[in-house]
Short mmCIF file of N, CA, C and O in Angstrom, two decimals:
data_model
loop_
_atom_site.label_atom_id
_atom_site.label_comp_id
_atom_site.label_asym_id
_atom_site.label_seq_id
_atom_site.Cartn_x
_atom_site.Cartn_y
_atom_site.Cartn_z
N UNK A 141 0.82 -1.19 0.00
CA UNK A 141 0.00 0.00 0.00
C UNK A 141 0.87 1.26 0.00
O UNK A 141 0.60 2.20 -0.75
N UNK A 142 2.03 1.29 0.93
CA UNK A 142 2.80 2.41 0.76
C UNK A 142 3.52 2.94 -0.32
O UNK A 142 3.84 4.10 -0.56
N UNK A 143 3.82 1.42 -1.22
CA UNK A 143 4.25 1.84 -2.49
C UNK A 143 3.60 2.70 -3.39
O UNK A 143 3.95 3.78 -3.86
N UNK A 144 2.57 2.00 -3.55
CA UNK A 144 1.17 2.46 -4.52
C UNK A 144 0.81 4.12 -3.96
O UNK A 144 0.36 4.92 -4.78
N UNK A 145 1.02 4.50 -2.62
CA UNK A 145 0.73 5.75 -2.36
C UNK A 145 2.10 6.63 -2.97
O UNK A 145 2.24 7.66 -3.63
N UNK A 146 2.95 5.68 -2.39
CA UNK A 146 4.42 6.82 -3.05
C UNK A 146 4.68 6.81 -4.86
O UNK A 146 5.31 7.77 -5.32
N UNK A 147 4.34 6.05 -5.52
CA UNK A 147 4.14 5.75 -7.07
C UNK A 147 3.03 7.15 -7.65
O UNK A 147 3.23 7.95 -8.57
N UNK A 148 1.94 7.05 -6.78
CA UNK A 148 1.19 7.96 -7.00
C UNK A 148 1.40 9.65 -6.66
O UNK A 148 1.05 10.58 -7.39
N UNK A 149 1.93 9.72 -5.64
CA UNK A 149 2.52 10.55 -5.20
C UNK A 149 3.61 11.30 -6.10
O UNK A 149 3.65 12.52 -6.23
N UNK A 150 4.41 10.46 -6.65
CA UNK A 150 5.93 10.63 -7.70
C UNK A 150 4.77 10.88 -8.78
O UNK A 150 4.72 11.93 -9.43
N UNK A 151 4.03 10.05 -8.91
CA UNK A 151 3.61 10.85 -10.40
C UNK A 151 2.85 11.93 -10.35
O UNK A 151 2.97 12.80 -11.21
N UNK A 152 2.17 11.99 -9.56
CA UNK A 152 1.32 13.83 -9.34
C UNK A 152 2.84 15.00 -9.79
O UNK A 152 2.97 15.77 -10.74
N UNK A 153 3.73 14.70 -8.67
CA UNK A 153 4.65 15.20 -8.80
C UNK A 153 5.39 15.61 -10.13
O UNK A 153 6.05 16.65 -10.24
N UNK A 154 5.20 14.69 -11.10
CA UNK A 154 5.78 15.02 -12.53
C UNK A 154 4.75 16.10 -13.30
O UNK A 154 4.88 16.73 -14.35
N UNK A 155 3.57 16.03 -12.21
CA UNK A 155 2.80 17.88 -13.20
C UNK A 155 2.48 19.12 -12.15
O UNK A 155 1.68 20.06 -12.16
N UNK A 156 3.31 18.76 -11.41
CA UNK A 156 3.48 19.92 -10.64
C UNK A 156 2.45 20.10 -9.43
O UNK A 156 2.02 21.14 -8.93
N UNK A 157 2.12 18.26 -9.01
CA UNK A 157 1.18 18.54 -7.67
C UNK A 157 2.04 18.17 -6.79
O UNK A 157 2.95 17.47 -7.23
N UNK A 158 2.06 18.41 -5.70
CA UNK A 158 3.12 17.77 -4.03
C UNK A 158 1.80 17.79 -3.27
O UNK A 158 1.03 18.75 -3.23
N UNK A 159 1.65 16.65 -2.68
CA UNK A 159 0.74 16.46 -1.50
C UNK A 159 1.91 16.62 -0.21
O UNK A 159 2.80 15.77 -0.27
N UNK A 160 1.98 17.27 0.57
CA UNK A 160 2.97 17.32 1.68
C UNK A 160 4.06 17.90 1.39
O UNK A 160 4.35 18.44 0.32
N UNK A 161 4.74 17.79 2.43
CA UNK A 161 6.01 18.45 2.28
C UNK A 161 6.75 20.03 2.24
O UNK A 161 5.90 20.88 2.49
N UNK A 162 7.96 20.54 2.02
CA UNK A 162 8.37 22.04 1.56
C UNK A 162 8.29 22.67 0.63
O UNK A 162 9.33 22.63 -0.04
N UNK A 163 6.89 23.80 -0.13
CA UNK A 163 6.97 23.78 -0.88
C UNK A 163 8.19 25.69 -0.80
O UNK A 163 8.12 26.38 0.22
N UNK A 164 9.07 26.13 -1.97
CA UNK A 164 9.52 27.33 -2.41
C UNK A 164 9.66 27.95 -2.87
O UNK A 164 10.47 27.69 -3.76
N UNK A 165 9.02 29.65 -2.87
CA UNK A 165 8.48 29.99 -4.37
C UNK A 165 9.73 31.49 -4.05
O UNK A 165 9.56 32.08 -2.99
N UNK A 166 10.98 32.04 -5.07
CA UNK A 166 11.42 32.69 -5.11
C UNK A 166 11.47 33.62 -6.20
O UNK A 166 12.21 33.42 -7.16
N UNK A 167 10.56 34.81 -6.09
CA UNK A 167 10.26 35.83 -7.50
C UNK A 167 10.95 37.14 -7.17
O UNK A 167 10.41 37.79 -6.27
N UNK A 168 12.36 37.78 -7.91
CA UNK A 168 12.59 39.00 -8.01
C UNK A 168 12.34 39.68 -9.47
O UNK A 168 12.35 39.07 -10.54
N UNK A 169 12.13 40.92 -9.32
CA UNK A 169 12.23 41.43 -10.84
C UNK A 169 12.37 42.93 -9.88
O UNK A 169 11.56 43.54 -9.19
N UNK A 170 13.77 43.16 -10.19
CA UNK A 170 14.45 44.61 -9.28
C UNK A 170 15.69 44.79 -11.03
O UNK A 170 16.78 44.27 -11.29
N UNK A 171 14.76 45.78 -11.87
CA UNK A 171 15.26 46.59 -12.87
C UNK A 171 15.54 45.62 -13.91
O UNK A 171 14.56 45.02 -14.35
N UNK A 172 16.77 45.31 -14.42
CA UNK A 172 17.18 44.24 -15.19
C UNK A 172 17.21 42.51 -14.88
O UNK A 172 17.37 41.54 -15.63
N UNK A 173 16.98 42.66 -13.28
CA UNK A 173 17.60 41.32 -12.51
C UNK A 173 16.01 40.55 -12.32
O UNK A 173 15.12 41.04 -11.62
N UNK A 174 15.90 39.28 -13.09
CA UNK A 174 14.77 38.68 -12.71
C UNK A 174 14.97 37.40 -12.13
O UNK A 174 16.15 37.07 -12.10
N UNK A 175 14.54 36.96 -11.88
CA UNK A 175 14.44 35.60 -11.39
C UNK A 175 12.76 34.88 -10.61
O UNK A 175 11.95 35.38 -9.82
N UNK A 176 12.82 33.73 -11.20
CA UNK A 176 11.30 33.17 -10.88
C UNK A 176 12.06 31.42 -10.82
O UNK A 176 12.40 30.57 -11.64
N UNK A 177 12.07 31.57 -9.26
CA UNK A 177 11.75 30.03 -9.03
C UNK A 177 11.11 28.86 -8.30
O UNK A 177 10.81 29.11 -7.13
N UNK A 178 10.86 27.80 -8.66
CA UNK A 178 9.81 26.90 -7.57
C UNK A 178 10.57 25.69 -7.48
O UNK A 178 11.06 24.84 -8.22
N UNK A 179 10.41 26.09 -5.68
CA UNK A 179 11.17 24.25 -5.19
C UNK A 179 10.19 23.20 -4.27
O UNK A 179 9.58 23.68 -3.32
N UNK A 180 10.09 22.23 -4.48
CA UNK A 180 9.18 21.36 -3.10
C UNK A 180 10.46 20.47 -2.71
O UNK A 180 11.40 20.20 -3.46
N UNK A 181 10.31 20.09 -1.38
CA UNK A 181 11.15 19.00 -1.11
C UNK A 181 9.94 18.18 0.25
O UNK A 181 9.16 18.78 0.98
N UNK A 182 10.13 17.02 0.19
CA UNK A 182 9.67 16.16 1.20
C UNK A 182 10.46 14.75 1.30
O UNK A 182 10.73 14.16 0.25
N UNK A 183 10.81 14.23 2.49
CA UNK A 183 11.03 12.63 2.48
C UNK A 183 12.29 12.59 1.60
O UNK A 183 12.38 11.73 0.72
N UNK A 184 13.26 13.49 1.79
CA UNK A 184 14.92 13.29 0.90
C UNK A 184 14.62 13.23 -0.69
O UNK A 184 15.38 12.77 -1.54
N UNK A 185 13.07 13.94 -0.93
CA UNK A 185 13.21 13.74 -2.52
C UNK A 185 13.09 15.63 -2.98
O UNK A 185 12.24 16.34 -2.43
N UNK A 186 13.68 15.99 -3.63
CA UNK A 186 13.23 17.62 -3.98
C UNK A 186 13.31 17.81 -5.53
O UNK A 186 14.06 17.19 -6.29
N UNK A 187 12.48 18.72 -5.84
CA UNK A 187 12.12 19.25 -6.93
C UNK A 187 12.70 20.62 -7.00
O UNK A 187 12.50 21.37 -6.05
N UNK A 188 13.57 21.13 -8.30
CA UNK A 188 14.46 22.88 -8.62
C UNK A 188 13.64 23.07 -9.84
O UNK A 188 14.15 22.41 -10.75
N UNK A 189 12.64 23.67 -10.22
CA UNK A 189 12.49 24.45 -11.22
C UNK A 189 12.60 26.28 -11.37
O UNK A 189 12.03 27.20 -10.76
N UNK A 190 13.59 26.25 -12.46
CA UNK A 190 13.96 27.46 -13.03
C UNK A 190 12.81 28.11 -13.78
O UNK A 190 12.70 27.48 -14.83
N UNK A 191 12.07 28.90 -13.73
CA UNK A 191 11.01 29.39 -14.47
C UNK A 191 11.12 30.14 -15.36
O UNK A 191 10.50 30.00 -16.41
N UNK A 192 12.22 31.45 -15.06
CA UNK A 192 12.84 32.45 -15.46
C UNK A 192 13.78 32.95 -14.87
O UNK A 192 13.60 33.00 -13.65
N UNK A 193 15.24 33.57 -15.45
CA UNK A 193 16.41 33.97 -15.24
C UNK A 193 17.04 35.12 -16.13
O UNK A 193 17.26 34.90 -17.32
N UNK A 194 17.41 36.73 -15.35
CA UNK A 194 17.92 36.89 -16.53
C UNK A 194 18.90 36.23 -16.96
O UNK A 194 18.89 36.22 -18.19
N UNK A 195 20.04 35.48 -16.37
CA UNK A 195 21.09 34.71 -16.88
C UNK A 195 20.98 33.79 -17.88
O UNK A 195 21.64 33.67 -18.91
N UNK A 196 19.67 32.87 -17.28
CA UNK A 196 19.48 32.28 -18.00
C UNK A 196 19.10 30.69 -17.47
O UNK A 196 18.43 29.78 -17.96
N UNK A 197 19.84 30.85 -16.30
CA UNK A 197 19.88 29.90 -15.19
C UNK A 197 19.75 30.12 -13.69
O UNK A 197 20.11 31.25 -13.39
N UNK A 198 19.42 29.54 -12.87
CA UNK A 198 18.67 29.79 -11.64
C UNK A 198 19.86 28.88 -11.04
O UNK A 198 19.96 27.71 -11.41
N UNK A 199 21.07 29.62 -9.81
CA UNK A 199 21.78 29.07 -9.46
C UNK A 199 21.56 29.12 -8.07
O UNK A 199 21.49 30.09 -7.32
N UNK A 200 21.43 27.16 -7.70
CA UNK A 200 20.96 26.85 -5.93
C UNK A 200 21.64 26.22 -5.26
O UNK A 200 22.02 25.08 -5.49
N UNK A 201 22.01 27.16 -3.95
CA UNK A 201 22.73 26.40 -2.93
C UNK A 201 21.16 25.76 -1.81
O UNK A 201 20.00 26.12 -1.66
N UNK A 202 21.91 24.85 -1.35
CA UNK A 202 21.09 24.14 -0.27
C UNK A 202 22.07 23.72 0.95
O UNK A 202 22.71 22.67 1.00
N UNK A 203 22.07 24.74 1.92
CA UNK A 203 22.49 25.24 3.24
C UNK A 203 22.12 24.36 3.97
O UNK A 203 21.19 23.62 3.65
N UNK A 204 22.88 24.24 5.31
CA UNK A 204 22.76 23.26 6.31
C UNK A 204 21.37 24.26 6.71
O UNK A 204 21.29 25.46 6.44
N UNK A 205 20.07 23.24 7.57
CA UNK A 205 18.82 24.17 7.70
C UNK A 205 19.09 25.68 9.23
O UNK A 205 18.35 26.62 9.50
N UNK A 206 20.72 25.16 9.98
CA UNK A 206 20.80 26.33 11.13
C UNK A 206 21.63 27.11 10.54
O UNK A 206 22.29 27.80 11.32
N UNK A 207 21.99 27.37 8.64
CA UNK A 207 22.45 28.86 8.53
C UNK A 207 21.48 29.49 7.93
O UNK A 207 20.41 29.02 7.55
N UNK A 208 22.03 31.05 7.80
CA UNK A 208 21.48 31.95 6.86
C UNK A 208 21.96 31.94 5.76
O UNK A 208 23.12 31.53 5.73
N UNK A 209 21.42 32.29 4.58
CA UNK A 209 21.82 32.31 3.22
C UNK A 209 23.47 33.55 3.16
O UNK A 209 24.50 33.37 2.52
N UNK A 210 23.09 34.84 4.16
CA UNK A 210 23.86 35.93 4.33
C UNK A 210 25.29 35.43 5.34
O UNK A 210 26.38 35.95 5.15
N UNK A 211 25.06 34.32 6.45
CA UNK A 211 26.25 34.28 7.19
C UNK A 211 26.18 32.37 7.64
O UNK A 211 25.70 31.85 8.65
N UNK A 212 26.79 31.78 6.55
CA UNK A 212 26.78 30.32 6.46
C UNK A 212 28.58 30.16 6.84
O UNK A 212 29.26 30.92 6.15
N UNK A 213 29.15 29.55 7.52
CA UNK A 213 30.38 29.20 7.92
C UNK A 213 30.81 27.93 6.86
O UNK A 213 31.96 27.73 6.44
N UNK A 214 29.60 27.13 6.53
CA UNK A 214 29.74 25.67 6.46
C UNK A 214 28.98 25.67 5.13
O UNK A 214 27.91 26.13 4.72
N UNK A 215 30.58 24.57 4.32
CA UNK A 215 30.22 24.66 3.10
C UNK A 215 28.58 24.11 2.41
O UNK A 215 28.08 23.09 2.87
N UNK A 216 28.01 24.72 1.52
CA UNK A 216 26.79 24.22 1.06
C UNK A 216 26.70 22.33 1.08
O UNK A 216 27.67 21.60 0.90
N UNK A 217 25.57 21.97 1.30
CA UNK A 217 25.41 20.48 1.03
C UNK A 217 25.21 19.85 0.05
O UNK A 217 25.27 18.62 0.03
N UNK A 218 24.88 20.72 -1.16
CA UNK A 218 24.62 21.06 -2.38
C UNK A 218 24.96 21.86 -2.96
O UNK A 218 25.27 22.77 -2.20
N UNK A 219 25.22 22.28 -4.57
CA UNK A 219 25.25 23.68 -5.17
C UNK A 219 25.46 23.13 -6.88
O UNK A 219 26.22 22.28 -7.35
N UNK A 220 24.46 23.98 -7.49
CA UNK A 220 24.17 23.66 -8.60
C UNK A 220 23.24 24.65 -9.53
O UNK A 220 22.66 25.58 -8.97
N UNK A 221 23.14 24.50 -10.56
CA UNK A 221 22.67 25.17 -11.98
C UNK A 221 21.37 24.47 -12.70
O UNK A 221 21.41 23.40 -13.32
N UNK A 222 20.25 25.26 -12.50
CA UNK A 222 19.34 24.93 -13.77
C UNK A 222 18.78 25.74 -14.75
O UNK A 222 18.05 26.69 -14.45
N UNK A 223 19.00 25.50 -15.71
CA UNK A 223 18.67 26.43 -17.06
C UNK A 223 16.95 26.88 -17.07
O UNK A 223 16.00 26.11 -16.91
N UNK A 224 16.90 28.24 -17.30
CA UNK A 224 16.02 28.48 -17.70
C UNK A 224 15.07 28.03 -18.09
O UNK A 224 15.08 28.11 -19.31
N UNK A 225 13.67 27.31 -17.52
CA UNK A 225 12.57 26.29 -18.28
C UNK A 225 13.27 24.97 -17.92
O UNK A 225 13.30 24.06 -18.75
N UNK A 226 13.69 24.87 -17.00
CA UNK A 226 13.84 23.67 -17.07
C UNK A 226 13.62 22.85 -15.30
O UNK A 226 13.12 23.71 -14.58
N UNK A 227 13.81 21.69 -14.61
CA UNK A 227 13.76 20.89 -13.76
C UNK A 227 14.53 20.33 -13.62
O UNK A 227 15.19 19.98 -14.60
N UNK A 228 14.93 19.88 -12.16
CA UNK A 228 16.07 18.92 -12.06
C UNK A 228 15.30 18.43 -10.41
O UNK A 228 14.96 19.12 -9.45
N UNK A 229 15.24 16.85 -10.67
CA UNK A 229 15.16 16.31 -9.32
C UNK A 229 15.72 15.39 -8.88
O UNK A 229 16.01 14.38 -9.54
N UNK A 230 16.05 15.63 -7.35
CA UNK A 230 17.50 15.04 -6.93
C UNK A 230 16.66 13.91 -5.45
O UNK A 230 15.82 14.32 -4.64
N UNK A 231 17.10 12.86 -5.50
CA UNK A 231 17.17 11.55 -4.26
C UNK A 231 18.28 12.58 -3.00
O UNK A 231 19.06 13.53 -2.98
N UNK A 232 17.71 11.69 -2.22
CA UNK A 232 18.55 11.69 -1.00
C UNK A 232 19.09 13.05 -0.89
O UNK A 232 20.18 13.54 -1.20
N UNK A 233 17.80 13.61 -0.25
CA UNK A 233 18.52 15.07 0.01
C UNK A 233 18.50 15.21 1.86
O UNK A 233 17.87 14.59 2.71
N UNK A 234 19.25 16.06 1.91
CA UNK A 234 18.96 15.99 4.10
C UNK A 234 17.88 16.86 3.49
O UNK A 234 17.23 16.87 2.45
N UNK A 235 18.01 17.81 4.91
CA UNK A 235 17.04 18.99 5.32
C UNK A 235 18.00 20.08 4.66
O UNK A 235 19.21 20.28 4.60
N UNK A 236 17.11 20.54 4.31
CA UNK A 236 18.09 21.98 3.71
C UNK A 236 17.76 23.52 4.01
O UNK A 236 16.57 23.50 4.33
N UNK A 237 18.27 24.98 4.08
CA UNK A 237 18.06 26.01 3.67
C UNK A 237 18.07 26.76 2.21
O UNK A 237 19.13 27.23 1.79
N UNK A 238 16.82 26.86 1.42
CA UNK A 238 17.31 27.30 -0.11
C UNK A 238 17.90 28.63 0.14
O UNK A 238 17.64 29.45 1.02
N UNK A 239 18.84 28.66 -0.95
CA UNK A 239 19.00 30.22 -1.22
C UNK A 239 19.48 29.79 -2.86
O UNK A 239 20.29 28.99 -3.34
N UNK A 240 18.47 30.84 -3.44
CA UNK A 240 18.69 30.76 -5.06
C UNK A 240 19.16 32.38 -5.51
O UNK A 240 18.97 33.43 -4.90
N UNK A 241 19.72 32.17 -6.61
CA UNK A 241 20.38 33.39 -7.13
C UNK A 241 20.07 33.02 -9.14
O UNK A 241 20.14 31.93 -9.71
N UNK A 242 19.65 34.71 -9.86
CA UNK A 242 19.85 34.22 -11.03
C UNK A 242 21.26 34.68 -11.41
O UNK A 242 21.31 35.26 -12.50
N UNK A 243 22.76 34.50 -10.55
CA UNK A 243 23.76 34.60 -10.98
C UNK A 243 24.66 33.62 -10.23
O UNK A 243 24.37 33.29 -9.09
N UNK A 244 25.83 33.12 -10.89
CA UNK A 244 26.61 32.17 -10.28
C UNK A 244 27.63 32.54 -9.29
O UNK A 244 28.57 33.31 -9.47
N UNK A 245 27.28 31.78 -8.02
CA UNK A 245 28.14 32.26 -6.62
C UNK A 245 29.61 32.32 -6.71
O UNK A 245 30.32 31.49 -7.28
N UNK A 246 29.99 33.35 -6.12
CA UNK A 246 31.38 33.62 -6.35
C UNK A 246 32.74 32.95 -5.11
O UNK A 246 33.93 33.18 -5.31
#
């Protein structure tokens, strides 16, 4: 039975439903600089969609969940790139803090 709920579950998921879980919605548009993105995560599974970027790409760190995006000591647990229009979903994630940028961390 648990399968059949998590099968079902994964597939809602492929059109953009999440029953449960973290969902993250990050929208700037400050002059030239846009960015539009949506994350869910639940149960070590998460979803990165890039919606819009001016870059072009929506670049995400995923922080231990006791820093701030502004004063993190400890290297990301993650860090990665998704293009414009596009998705990427990743297994075995811990708990995380998002912080997304539409430019690549320096």
């Amino acid at each position: 039975m648990h399968e059949l709920l998590a099968l079902l579950s994964f597939a809602l998921s492929l059109f953009g439903v999440h029953l449960g879980g973290t969902s993250y919605s990050n929208q700037l548009h400050d002059g030239n600089t846009v960015l539009h993105s949506e994350a869910w995560s639940d149960a070590g599974r998460a979803r990165f969609e890039c919606v819009e970027s001016s870059s072009g790409h929506c670049y995400y760190r995923l922080l231990p969940p006791e820093c701030s995006a502004d004063a993190c000591r400890q290297a990301p647990l993650r860090q990665f790139a998704v293009a414009e229009g596009s998705t990427v979903d990743l297994a075995g994630v811990p708990e995380f803090r998002l912080d997304v940028s539409p430019f690549a961390p320096r």
